[in-house]
mmCIF file of C-alpha atoms in Angstrom:
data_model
loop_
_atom_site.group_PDB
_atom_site.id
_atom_site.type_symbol
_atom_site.label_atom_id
_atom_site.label_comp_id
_atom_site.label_asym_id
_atom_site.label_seq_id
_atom_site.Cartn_x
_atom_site.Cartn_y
_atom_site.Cartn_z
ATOM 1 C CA UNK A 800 -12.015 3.626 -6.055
ATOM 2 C CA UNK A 801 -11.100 1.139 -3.373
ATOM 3 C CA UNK A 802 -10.434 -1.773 -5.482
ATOM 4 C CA UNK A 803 -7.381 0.726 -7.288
ATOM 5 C CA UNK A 804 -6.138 1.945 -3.853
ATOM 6 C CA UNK A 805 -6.449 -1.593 -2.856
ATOM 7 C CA UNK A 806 -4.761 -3.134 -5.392
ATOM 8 C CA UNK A 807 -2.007 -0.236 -5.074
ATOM 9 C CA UNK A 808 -1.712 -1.080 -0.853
ATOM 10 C CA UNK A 809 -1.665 -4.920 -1.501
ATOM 11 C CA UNK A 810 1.415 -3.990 -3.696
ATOM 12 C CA UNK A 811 3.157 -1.408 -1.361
ATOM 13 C CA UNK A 812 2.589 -4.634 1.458
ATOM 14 C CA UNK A 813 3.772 -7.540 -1.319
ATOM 15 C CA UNK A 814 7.494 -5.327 -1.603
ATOM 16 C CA UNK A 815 7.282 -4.967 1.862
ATOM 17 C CA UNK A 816 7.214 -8.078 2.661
ATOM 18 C CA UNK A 817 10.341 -9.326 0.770
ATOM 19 C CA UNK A 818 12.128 -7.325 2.829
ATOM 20 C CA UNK A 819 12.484 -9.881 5.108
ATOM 21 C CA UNK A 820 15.897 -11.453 5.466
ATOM 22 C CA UNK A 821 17.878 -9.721 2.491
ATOM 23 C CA UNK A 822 21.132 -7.275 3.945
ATOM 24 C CA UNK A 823 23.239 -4.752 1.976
ATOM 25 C CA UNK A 824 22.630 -3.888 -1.164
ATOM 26 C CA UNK A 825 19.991 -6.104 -1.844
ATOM 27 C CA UNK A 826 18.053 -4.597 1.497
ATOM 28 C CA UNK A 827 18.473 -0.975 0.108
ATOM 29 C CA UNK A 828 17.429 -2.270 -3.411
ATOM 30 C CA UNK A 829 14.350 -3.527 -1.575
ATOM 31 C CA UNK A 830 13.707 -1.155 0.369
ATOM 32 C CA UNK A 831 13.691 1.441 -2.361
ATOM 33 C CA UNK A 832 10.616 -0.920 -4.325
ATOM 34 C CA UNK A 833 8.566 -1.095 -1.598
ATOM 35 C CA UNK A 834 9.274 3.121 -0.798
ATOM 36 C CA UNK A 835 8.057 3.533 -4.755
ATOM 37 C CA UNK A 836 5.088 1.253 -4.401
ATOM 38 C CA UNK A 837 4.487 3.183 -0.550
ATOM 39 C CA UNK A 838 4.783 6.515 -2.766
ATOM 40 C CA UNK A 839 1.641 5.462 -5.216
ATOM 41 C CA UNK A 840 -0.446 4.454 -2.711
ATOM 42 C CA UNK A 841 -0.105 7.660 -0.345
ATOM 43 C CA UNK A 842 -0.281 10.010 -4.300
ATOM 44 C CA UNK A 843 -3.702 8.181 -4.843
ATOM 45 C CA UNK A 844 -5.222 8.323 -1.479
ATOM 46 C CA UNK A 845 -4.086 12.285 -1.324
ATOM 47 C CA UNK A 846 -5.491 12.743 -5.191
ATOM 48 C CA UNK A 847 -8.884 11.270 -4.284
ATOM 49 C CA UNK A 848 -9.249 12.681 -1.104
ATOM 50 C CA UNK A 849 -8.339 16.250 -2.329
ATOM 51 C CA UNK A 850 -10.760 15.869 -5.050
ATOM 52 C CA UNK A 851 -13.305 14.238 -3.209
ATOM 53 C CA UNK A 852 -13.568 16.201 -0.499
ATOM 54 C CA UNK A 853 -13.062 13.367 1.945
ATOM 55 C CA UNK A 854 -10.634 13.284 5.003
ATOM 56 C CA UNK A 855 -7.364 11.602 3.473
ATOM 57 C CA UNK A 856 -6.882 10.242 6.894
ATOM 58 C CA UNK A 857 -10.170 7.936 6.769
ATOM 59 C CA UNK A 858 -9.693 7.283 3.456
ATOM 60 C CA UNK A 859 -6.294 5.722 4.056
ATOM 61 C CA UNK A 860 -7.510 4.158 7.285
ATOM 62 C CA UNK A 861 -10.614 2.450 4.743
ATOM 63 C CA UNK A 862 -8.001 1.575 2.380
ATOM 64 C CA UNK A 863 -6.214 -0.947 4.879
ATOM 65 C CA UNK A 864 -9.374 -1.854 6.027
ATOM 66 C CA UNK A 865 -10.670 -2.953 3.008
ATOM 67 C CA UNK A 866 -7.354 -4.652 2.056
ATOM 68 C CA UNK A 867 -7.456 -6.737 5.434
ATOM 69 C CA UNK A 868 -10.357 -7.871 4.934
ATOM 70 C CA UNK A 869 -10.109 -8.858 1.468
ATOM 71 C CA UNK A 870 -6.950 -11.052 2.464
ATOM 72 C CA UNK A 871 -9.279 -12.289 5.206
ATOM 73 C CA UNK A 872 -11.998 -13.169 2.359
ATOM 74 C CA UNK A 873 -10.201 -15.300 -0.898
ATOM 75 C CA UNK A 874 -13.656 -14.750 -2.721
ATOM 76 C CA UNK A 875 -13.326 -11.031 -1.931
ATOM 77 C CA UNK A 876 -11.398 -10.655 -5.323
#
């Protein structure tokens, strides 16, 4: 479960990321990726939690947990 929400947040941050320094139309264009990818991530925590159960608030919280610390660890993959 957390390596697929994982992998799903790492992408969300990645398109984030490239944010950085574009304007106009290439900022919206962006910005509209990283929304998508931002999208799948919050979809998958809510689908898991709802069917686990499990607060969808800690679940999110574990799922940027677990991707800082796997970005802390390079053998963590």
């Amino acid at each position: 479960m957390f390596r697929t929400h994982t992998k799903l947040e790492r992408s969300a941050e990645e398109e984030r990321a490239k944010l950085a320094g574009l304007t106009g139309d290439e900022y919206d264009a962006q910005w509209r990726r990283w929304r998508e990818a931002s999208e799948k991530v919050q979809a998958a925590v809510t689908a898991h939690a709802e069917a686990s159960g499990a607060s969808r608030y800690e679940l999110e919280q574990a799922v940027k947990k677990a991707l800082l610390h796997a970005q802390e660890d390079p053998a963590a993959e």
